[in-house]
Short mmCIF file of C-alpha atoms and ligand atoms in Angstrom, two decimals:
data_model
loop_
_atom_site.label_atom_id
_atom_site.label_comp_id
_atom_site.label_asym_id
_atom_site.label_seq_id
_atom_site.Cartn_x
_atom_site.Cartn_y
_atom_site.Cartn_z
CA MET A 162 15.34 8.75 13.10
CA GLN A 163 16.28 7.62 9.51
CA THR A 164 15.79 9.65 6.95
CA LEU A 165 15.12 8.22 2.83
CA GLU A 166 14.75 10.39 -0.21
CA LEU A 167 12.50 9.51 -2.91
CA ASP A 168 14.68 10.86 -6.07
CA LEU A 169 11.70 13.00 -9.01
CA GLY A 170 13.64 15.88 -9.55
CA ASN A 171 12.69 18.91 -8.25
CA ARG A 172 9.33 16.77 -6.88
CA SER A 173 11.88 14.73 -4.64
CA TYR A 174 10.47 14.29 -1.23
CA PRO A 175 11.92 13.11 2.15
CA ILE A 176 10.41 9.70 4.06
CA HIS A 177 11.58 9.73 7.80
CA ILE A 178 11.24 6.96 9.83
CA GLY A 179 11.73 6.90 13.60
CA ARG A 180 9.60 6.71 17.13
CA GLY A 181 8.09 10.10 18.35
CA LEU A 182 7.82 11.90 14.89
CA LEU A 183 4.37 12.78 15.59
CA SER A 184 5.86 15.09 18.17
CA GLN A 185 8.25 17.42 16.01
CA PRO A 186 6.75 20.30 14.40
CA GLU A 187 10.38 20.71 12.55
CA LEU A 188 9.35 17.28 10.36
CA ILE A 189 6.32 18.46 9.13
CA LEU A 190 6.32 22.26 9.35
CA PRO A 191 8.33 22.98 6.91
CA HIS A 192 6.53 21.14 4.15
CA ILE A 193 3.85 23.60 4.72
CA HIS A 194 3.95 26.70 2.21
CA GLY A 195 0.69 28.27 2.99
CA ALA A 196 -1.61 29.52 6.24
CA SER A 197 -3.80 26.63 6.44
CA CYS A 198 -3.97 22.80 6.35
CA VAL A 199 -6.73 19.90 6.69
CA THR A 200 -6.23 17.05 8.40
CA VAL A 201 -8.48 14.41 7.00
CA SER A 202 -8.45 10.87 9.22
CA ASN A 203 -11.47 8.01 10.16
CA GLU A 204 -13.19 8.18 13.19
CA THR A 205 -10.71 4.80 14.36
CA VAL A 206 -7.52 7.03 14.28
CA ALA A 207 -8.64 10.79 14.97
CA PRO A 208 -9.20 9.77 18.43
CA LEU A 209 -6.16 8.30 18.97
CA TYR A 210 -3.59 10.67 17.17
CA LEU A 211 -5.31 13.99 15.82
CA SER A 212 -4.51 16.12 19.22
CA GLN A 213 -0.77 15.08 18.99
CA LEU A 214 -0.76 15.82 15.35
CA GLU A 215 -2.54 19.23 15.76
CA GLN A 216 0.05 20.44 18.49
CA ASN A 217 2.37 21.13 15.65
CA ILE A 218 0.35 23.07 13.51
CA ALA A 219 -1.12 25.02 16.46
CA ALA A 220 -0.51 28.46 15.07
CA LEU A 221 -1.85 27.58 11.55
CA LYS A 222 -5.56 27.74 10.62
CA HIS A 223 -6.73 23.91 10.69
CA SER A 224 -9.59 21.95 10.75
CA ALA A 225 -10.07 18.24 10.35
CA VAL A 226 -12.60 15.97 8.29
CA VAL A 227 -13.18 12.61 10.20
CA LEU A 228 -14.31 10.12 7.17
CA PRO A 229 -15.76 6.64 8.24
CA ASP A 230 -13.43 3.51 8.72
CA GLY A 231 -13.25 1.18 6.55
CA GLU A 232 -12.32 -0.10 2.44
CA ALA A 233 -15.80 0.15 1.68
CA PHE A 234 -15.61 3.95 2.29
CA LYS A 235 -12.96 4.13 -0.69
CA ASN A 236 -15.25 5.47 -2.59
CA LEU A 237 -16.06 9.01 -4.85
CA GLU A 238 -18.84 9.24 -2.16
CA THR A 239 -16.18 9.73 0.75
CA ILE A 240 -13.94 11.83 -1.61
CA ASN A 241 -16.79 14.57 -1.59
CA LEU A 242 -16.98 14.50 2.02
CA ILE A 243 -13.38 15.84 1.91
CA TYR A 244 -14.48 18.32 -1.12
CA THR A 245 -17.57 19.55 0.80
CA HIS A 246 -15.38 20.15 3.96
CA LEU A 247 -12.73 22.01 2.29
CA LEU A 248 -15.38 24.45 0.55
CA GLU A 249 -17.23 24.88 3.60
CA GLN A 250 -13.75 26.20 5.43
CA HIS A 251 -12.88 28.29 2.20
CA VAL A 252 -9.85 26.62 1.97
CA ASP A 253 -7.71 27.55 -0.85
CA ARG A 254 -4.85 26.50 -3.26
CA LYS A 255 -2.25 26.93 -0.65
CA THR A 256 -3.58 25.00 2.08
CA THR A 257 -1.78 21.50 2.65
CA LEU A 258 -3.66 18.38 3.37
CA LEU A 259 -2.21 15.49 5.98
CA ALA A 260 -3.31 12.18 5.23
CA LEU A 261 -3.05 11.01 9.01
CA GLY A 262 -4.54 6.73 8.70
CA GLY A 263 -3.89 3.92 7.12
CA GLY A 264 -3.49 3.54 3.36
CA VAL A 265 -7.35 4.01 2.80
CA VAL A 266 -7.32 7.39 4.26
CA GLY A 267 -3.78 8.02 2.57
CA ASP A 268 -5.38 7.26 -1.35
CA MET A 269 -8.19 9.28 -0.50
CA CYS A 270 -6.55 12.67 0.36
CA GLY A 271 -4.02 11.99 -1.72
CA PHE A 272 -6.48 12.33 -4.49
CA ALA A 273 -8.40 14.81 -3.16
CA ALA A 274 -5.53 17.11 -2.81
CA ALA A 275 -4.78 15.92 -6.35
CA SER A 276 -8.48 17.06 -7.52
CA TYR A 277 -9.24 19.63 -5.34
CA GLN A 278 -9.14 23.18 -7.13
CA ARG A 279 -6.84 21.03 -9.42
CA GLY A 280 -4.23 20.30 -7.02
CA VAL A 281 -3.12 21.15 -3.54
CA ASN A 282 -0.13 20.11 -1.37
CA PHE A 283 -0.23 17.07 1.08
CA ILE A 284 1.70 14.94 3.19
CA GLN A 285 1.46 11.36 3.93
CA ILE A 286 1.38 10.11 7.54
CA PRO A 287 0.56 6.83 7.46
CA THR A 288 -0.82 4.63 10.72
CA THR A 289 -0.78 0.96 9.74
CA LEU A 290 2.15 -1.12 8.91
CA LEU A 291 1.04 -1.02 5.48
CA SER A 292 0.63 2.42 4.54
CA MET A 293 4.06 2.51 6.25
CA VAL A 294 5.68 0.62 3.96
CA ASP A 295 3.63 0.95 0.93
CA SER A 296 0.68 3.06 0.08
CA SER A 297 2.19 6.45 1.75
CA VAL A 298 4.92 6.13 -0.82
CA GLY A 299 5.18 6.62 -4.46
CA GLY A 300 2.37 9.04 -5.06
CA LYS A 301 -0.73 6.40 -6.47
CA THR A 302 -3.97 7.83 -4.71
CA GLY A 303 -7.42 6.90 -5.74
CA VAL A 304 -10.85 5.18 -4.88
CA ASN A 305 -12.47 1.58 -5.87
CA HIS A 306 -15.44 1.20 -8.40
CA ALA A 307 -18.06 -1.58 -7.23
CA LEU A 308 -16.59 -2.41 -10.84
CA GLY A 309 -12.80 -2.62 -10.18
CA LYS A 310 -10.42 -2.05 -7.14
CA ASN A 311 -8.55 1.11 -7.04
CA MET A 312 -10.11 1.91 -10.91
CA ILE A 313 -10.82 5.61 -10.26
CA GLY A 314 -7.33 7.78 -9.11
CA ALA A 315 -4.27 10.02 -10.27
CA PHE A 316 -0.64 9.57 -9.44
CA TYR A 317 0.47 12.46 -7.08
CA GLN A 318 3.08 12.98 -5.08
CA PRO A 319 3.06 13.92 -1.07
CA GLN A 320 5.43 16.87 0.12
CA CYS A 321 6.55 14.61 2.61
CA VAL A 322 6.10 11.12 4.25
CA LEU A 323 6.16 11.08 8.17
CA ILE A 324 6.55 8.04 9.89
CA ASP A 325 5.92 7.37 13.84
CA THR A 326 6.77 3.97 14.19
CA ASP A 327 4.84 4.49 17.67
CA VAL A 328 1.89 4.63 16.40
CA LEU A 329 1.78 0.67 15.54
CA SER A 330 1.23 0.01 19.17
CA THR A 331 -2.50 0.50 18.84
CA LEU A 332 -2.63 -1.42 15.48
CA ASP A 333 -4.45 -4.99 15.67
CA ASP A 334 -2.38 -7.98 14.98
CA ARG A 335 -4.58 -8.99 11.87
CA GLU A 336 -3.66 -5.84 10.45
CA LEU A 337 0.35 -5.98 11.14
CA SER A 338 0.17 -9.16 9.56
CA ALA A 339 -1.72 -7.60 6.43
CA GLY A 340 1.50 -5.16 6.26
CA LEU A 341 3.58 -8.10 6.45
CA ALA A 342 2.40 -9.06 3.38
CA GLU A 343 3.41 -6.24 1.40
CA VAL A 344 7.21 -6.40 3.24
CA ILE A 345 7.67 -9.64 2.24
CA LYS A 346 6.37 -9.20 -1.49
CA TYR A 347 9.64 -6.73 -1.82
CA GLY A 348 11.80 -9.73 -0.80
CA LEU A 349 10.23 -11.82 -3.62
CA ILE A 350 10.64 -9.19 -6.21
CA ARG A 351 13.81 -7.89 -5.65
CA ASP A 352 15.51 -9.12 -3.05
CA VAL A 353 16.67 -12.38 -1.67
CA GLU A 354 18.70 -11.71 0.98
CA PHE A 355 15.90 -9.59 2.78
CA LEU A 356 13.16 -12.28 2.19
CA HIS A 357 16.00 -14.64 4.17
CA TRP A 358 16.37 -11.77 7.00
CA LEU A 359 12.33 -11.65 7.17
CA ASP A 360 12.14 -15.30 7.65
CA ASP A 361 14.71 -15.30 10.52
CA GLN A 362 13.16 -12.30 12.04
CA MET A 363 9.14 -13.29 11.84
CA ASP A 364 8.87 -13.90 15.32
CA ASN A 365 10.56 -10.09 16.36
CA LEU A 366 7.80 -8.39 13.42
CA LEU A 367 5.27 -10.31 15.66
CA ALA A 368 6.38 -9.19 18.80
CA ARG A 369 6.88 -5.39 17.46
CA ASP A 370 10.36 -5.37 18.46
CA PRO A 371 11.15 -1.38 17.58
CA ASP A 372 14.54 -2.20 16.38
CA VAL A 373 13.67 -4.97 13.79
CA MET A 374 10.35 -3.22 13.19
CA ALA A 375 12.04 0.41 11.89
CA GLU A 376 14.64 -2.16 9.92
CA ALA A 377 12.03 -3.78 7.96
CA ILE A 378 10.05 -0.17 7.53
CA PHE A 379 13.72 1.47 6.24
CA ARG A 380 14.45 -1.53 3.88
CA SER A 381 11.05 -1.74 2.56
CA CYS A 382 10.75 2.18 1.84
CA GLN A 383 14.57 1.84 0.14
CA HIS A 384 13.02 -0.56 -2.08
CA LYS A 385 9.76 1.64 -2.80
CA ALA A 386 11.49 4.66 -3.32
CA GLU A 387 14.41 3.37 -5.53
CA VAL A 388 11.57 1.34 -8.20
CA VAL A 389 9.66 4.50 -7.99
CA ALA A 390 12.62 6.89 -8.49
CA ALA A 391 13.45 5.05 -11.85
CA ASP A 392 9.53 4.53 -12.99
CA GLU A 393 7.01 6.83 -11.31
CA PHE A 394 4.22 6.14 -13.70
CA GLU A 395 4.31 2.07 -14.32
CA ALA A 396 5.99 2.30 -17.81
CA ASP A 397 7.42 -1.03 -16.71
CA GLN A 398 9.34 -2.25 -13.92
CA ARG A 399 6.96 -0.24 -11.04
CA ALA A 400 4.44 -3.00 -12.10
CA LEU A 401 6.59 -5.51 -10.22
CA LEU A 402 5.07 -4.11 -7.02
CA ASN A 403 2.06 -5.36 -8.12
CA LEU A 404 3.02 -8.92 -7.74
CA GLY A 405 -0.06 -11.03 -6.34
CA HIS A 406 -2.15 -8.07 -6.97
CA THR A 407 -3.98 -9.02 -9.88
CA PHE A 408 -5.06 -11.97 -8.15
CA GLY A 409 -5.54 -10.22 -4.82
CA HIS A 410 -7.86 -7.61 -6.25
CA ALA A 411 -10.25 -9.68 -7.75
CA ILE A 412 -10.82 -11.50 -4.31
CA GLU A 413 -11.55 -8.38 -2.61
CA SER A 414 -13.48 -7.12 -5.40
CA ALA A 415 -15.46 -10.06 -5.18
CA MET A 416 -15.48 -10.81 -1.70
CA GLY A 417 -16.94 -7.35 -1.03
CA TYR A 418 -14.45 -4.51 -0.08
CA GLY A 419 -13.14 -5.35 3.23
CA ASN A 420 -13.92 -8.67 4.04
CA TRP A 421 -10.61 -9.85 3.12
CA LEU A 422 -8.25 -7.41 4.27
CA HIS A 423 -5.21 -5.86 1.17
CA GLY A 424 -2.64 -7.88 2.11
CA GLU A 425 -4.37 -10.46 3.04
CA ALA A 426 -5.59 -11.23 -0.62
CA VAL A 427 -2.10 -9.96 -1.50
CA ALA A 428 -0.45 -12.80 0.30
CA ALA A 429 -2.85 -15.07 -1.24
CA GLY A 430 -2.65 -13.83 -4.27
CA MET A 431 1.31 -14.06 -4.01
CA VAL A 432 1.04 -17.82 -3.46
CA MET A 433 -1.31 -17.98 -6.80
CA ALA A 434 1.18 -16.00 -8.54
CA ALA A 435 3.79 -18.59 -7.45
CA GLU A 436 1.66 -21.51 -8.21
CA HIS A 437 1.74 -20.31 -11.58
CA SER A 438 5.74 -19.77 -11.55
CA LEU A 439 5.89 -23.40 -10.45
CA LEU A 440 3.49 -24.40 -13.67
CA MET A 441 5.93 -22.30 -15.83
CA GLY A 442 8.70 -24.37 -14.64
CA TRP A 443 10.26 -20.77 -13.45
CA LEU A 444 9.93 -21.91 -9.44
CA ASP A 445 10.99 -24.94 -7.82
CA THR A 446 8.96 -27.01 -5.48
CA ASP A 447 10.93 -26.14 -2.43
CA GLU A 448 10.65 -22.64 -3.39
CA VAL A 449 6.97 -22.47 -3.14
CA GLU A 450 7.00 -23.77 0.01
CA PHE A 451 9.28 -21.56 1.19
CA ILE A 452 7.09 -18.78 0.67
CA ARG A 453 3.82 -20.29 1.86
CA ARG A 454 5.46 -21.57 5.08
CA LEU A 455 7.19 -17.93 5.45
CA LEU A 456 3.14 -16.11 4.74
CA ILE A 457 1.93 -18.47 7.27
CA LYS A 458 4.47 -17.70 9.51
CA ALA A 459 3.03 -14.09 9.23
CA ARG A 460 -0.26 -15.53 10.06
CA LEU A 461 -1.50 -14.70 6.56
CA PRO A 462 -3.61 -16.40 3.92
CA VAL A 463 -2.28 -18.65 1.60
CA ALA A 464 -5.23 -19.55 -0.86
CA PRO A 465 -8.07 -17.82 -2.43
CA PRO A 466 -11.58 -17.93 -0.88
CA GLU A 467 -13.02 -21.84 -1.93
CA SER A 468 -16.27 -20.09 -2.58
CA MET A 469 -14.33 -18.10 -5.86
CA SER A 470 -14.69 -19.75 -8.70
CA SER A 471 -12.25 -19.24 -11.84
CA ASP A 472 -15.29 -16.90 -13.72
CA ASP A 473 -15.65 -15.17 -10.51
CA PHE A 474 -11.22 -14.19 -11.41
CA MET A 475 -11.66 -13.75 -14.73
CA ARG A 476 -14.54 -10.83 -14.43
CA TYR A 477 -12.12 -9.19 -11.97
CA MET A 478 -8.97 -9.74 -13.55
CA SER A 479 -10.26 -8.48 -17.21
CA VAL A 480 -10.74 -5.02 -15.97
CA ASP A 481 -6.71 -4.92 -14.46
CA LYS A 482 -4.82 -2.12 -15.12
CA LYS A 483 -1.85 -4.15 -16.46
CA VAL A 484 -4.24 -5.29 -19.22
CA LEU A 485 -3.00 -3.45 -22.11
CA ASP A 486 -4.70 -3.57 -25.54
CA GLY A 487 -6.91 -6.64 -24.07
CA THR A 488 -3.61 -8.58 -23.13
CA LEU A 489 -3.31 -9.60 -19.49
CA ARG A 490 -0.28 -9.28 -18.19
CA LEU A 491 0.78 -10.94 -15.01
CA ILE A 492 4.09 -10.50 -12.58
CA LEU A 493 5.83 -13.77 -12.05
CA MET A 494 8.40 -15.42 -10.25
CA LYS A 495 11.75 -16.80 -11.92
CA GLY A 496 13.51 -17.88 -8.50
CA LEU A 497 12.78 -15.85 -5.08
CA GLY A 498 13.87 -12.42 -5.37
CA GLU A 499 13.44 -12.18 -9.10
CA SER A 500 10.05 -11.49 -11.20
CA VAL A 501 8.81 -10.72 -13.96
CA ILE A 502 5.66 -8.86 -16.29
CA THR A 503 5.00 -10.83 -18.77
CA ALA A 504 1.82 -11.42 -20.96
CA ASP A 505 3.89 -14.54 -22.41
CA PHE A 506 2.90 -17.16 -19.87
CA ASP A 507 0.47 -20.29 -20.21
CA PRO A 508 -3.04 -19.77 -20.39
CA ALA A 509 -4.22 -23.45 -19.75
CA ALA A 510 -1.85 -23.24 -16.15
CA LEU A 511 -3.67 -19.83 -15.47
CA GLN A 512 -6.78 -21.82 -15.92
CA ARG A 513 -5.27 -24.53 -13.51
CA VAL A 514 -4.34 -21.98 -10.53
CA LEU A 515 -7.73 -20.66 -10.69
CA ALA A 516 -9.69 -23.23 -11.09
CA ARG A 517 -8.01 -24.84 -7.78
CA ASP A 518 -6.75 -27.65 -9.82
CA LEU A 519 -3.21 -27.82 -8.68
P1 NAD B 90 -6.81 0.87 6.61
O1 NAD B 90 -6.25 2.20 5.91
O2 NAD B 90 -7.78 0.61 6.18
O3 NAD B 90 -6.40 0.50 7.88
C1 NAD B 90 -6.52 -0.59 8.68
C2 NAD B 90 -7.27 -0.46 9.86
O4 NAD B 90 -6.54 -0.10 10.86
C3 NAD B 90 -8.18 0.78 9.95
O5 NAD B 90 -9.31 0.26 10.39
C4 NAD B 90 -8.06 1.93 10.43
O6 NAD B 90 -8.92 2.75 10.96
C5 NAD B 90 -6.78 1.19 11.58
N1 NAD B 90 -5.69 2.05 11.78
C6 NAD B 90 -5.26 2.61 11.02
N2 NAD B 90 -4.27 3.28 11.63
C7 NAD B 90 -4.29 2.46 13.31
C8 NAD B 90 -3.47 2.59 14.35
N3 NAD B 90 -2.38 3.07 14.33
N4 NAD B 90 -4.16 2.43 15.36
C9 NAD B 90 -5.04 1.38 15.10
N5 NAD B 90 -6.01 1.29 14.47
C10 NAD B 90 -5.53 1.71 13.45
O7 NAD B 90 -5.84 -0.43 5.67
P2 NAD B 90 -4.56 -0.53 5.17
O8 NAD B 90 -4.08 -1.77 5.35
O9 NAD B 90 -3.62 0.92 5.92
O10 NAD B 90 -4.79 0.16 3.95
C11 NAD B 90 -4.84 -0.42 2.76
C12 NAD B 90 -5.37 0.24 1.49
O11 NAD B 90 -4.28 0.81 0.93
C13 NAD B 90 -6.46 -0.25 0.67
O12 NAD B 90 -7.17 0.38 -0.24
C14 NAD B 90 -5.37 -0.53 -0.91
O13 NAD B 90 -5.64 -0.30 -2.03
C15 NAD B 90 -4.01 0.60 -0.36
N6 NAD B 90 -3.46 0.42 -0.91
C16 NAD B 90 -2.38 1.39 -1.95
C17 NAD B 90 -1.17 1.46 -2.34
C18 NAD B 90 -0.47 2.58 -2.74
O14 NAD B 90 -0.08 3.19 -3.93
N7 NAD B 90 -1.81 3.92 -3.02
C19 NAD B 90 -0.48 0.54 -1.78
C20 NAD B 90 -0.99 -0.74 -1.47
C21 NAD B 90 -2.03 -0.48 -0.45
N1 LIG B 91 1.81 -0.56 -4.57
C1 LIG B 91 1.96 -0.54 -6.13
C2 LIG B 91 2.56 0.81 -6.49
O1 LIG B 91 2.85 1.80 -5.62
O2 LIG B 91 3.00 0.81 -7.81
#
């Protein structure tokens, strides 16, 4: 097992990564301070892993709420199912919620924890690659609104993140690739050496080689933890973690939540950011080709849906969380492994990217 610490002063927490961790009560129990806990999972993950998790907490009063599965259910109506369960179980403020699932479950459980009785503790137990390398770490929680992705939420940190890499054995290939998009993102933003390592190791990652996978997860969590420790509330550099997300969120919202996976939309969005950077003279053609080739190798899309017009993009991009005082800010690249947040981009170049006039 490897352990990282996300350093947030007295709200710091460990991120444990390894095989078989779901069967190690000593990793979970120290983070449960009251006499009860409630697992939040979904109808796909609960039949696979809930009973294994429950063996750790058998001595505590515990129950589970099993949500419908899918991005289409990441909304306030589903959050209400969690609140109803907590109230029906007479759960008090000393309870701990356990998020057992992918990013959708983790984001919703975290938001329920942040808001139920003004805040109860929670633990992230991510079960997709994407949630292991990104969403379970850093405390962004929330739900979608019909008018925009992740528009309702809170910053609220877990007590601990427990990553049992064995659970990846049941994840389907498309979801694995979606997770690789966020792994590649860290390389593009801040670590060119990692990017080349991913290029070399892509076949092993797709084959789910346990050691290579653990290394990719560890290095991704290390990047995420460093950035969040430096800028928890996204005053500046945390925004870089949103490379490709302004375009990606527009794709997810416009195509209907769940039709394009989050990681797929981010992959296409990162290529759009690269194309924009090329038009700005900040990347060269070979670098953009390298990015495309790496994402294709990871079995990810490298262009937005043909059905989306530039007006469709602009409608959703205008409610992006990086819009400040009416000004859109974008994450662009200035070379591989270096990204910037900027409002100082050429709008004509953006228009060409959105209209696919390249
Ligand atoms: P997901 O939670 O929808 O999971 C993908 C699918 O895999 C689901 O059908 C799920 O039931 C299934 N699944 C989960 N674990 C499994 C397992 N071990 N075996 C078999 N099936 C399994 O999707 P995701 O990609 O994990 O997360 C995407 C969500 O995360 C999006 O809503 C996105 O906005 C959010 N996100 C949040 C942050 C953050 O910082 N909070 C960061 C990135 C993404
Ligand atoms: N996934 C982006 C962030 O956590 O800031």
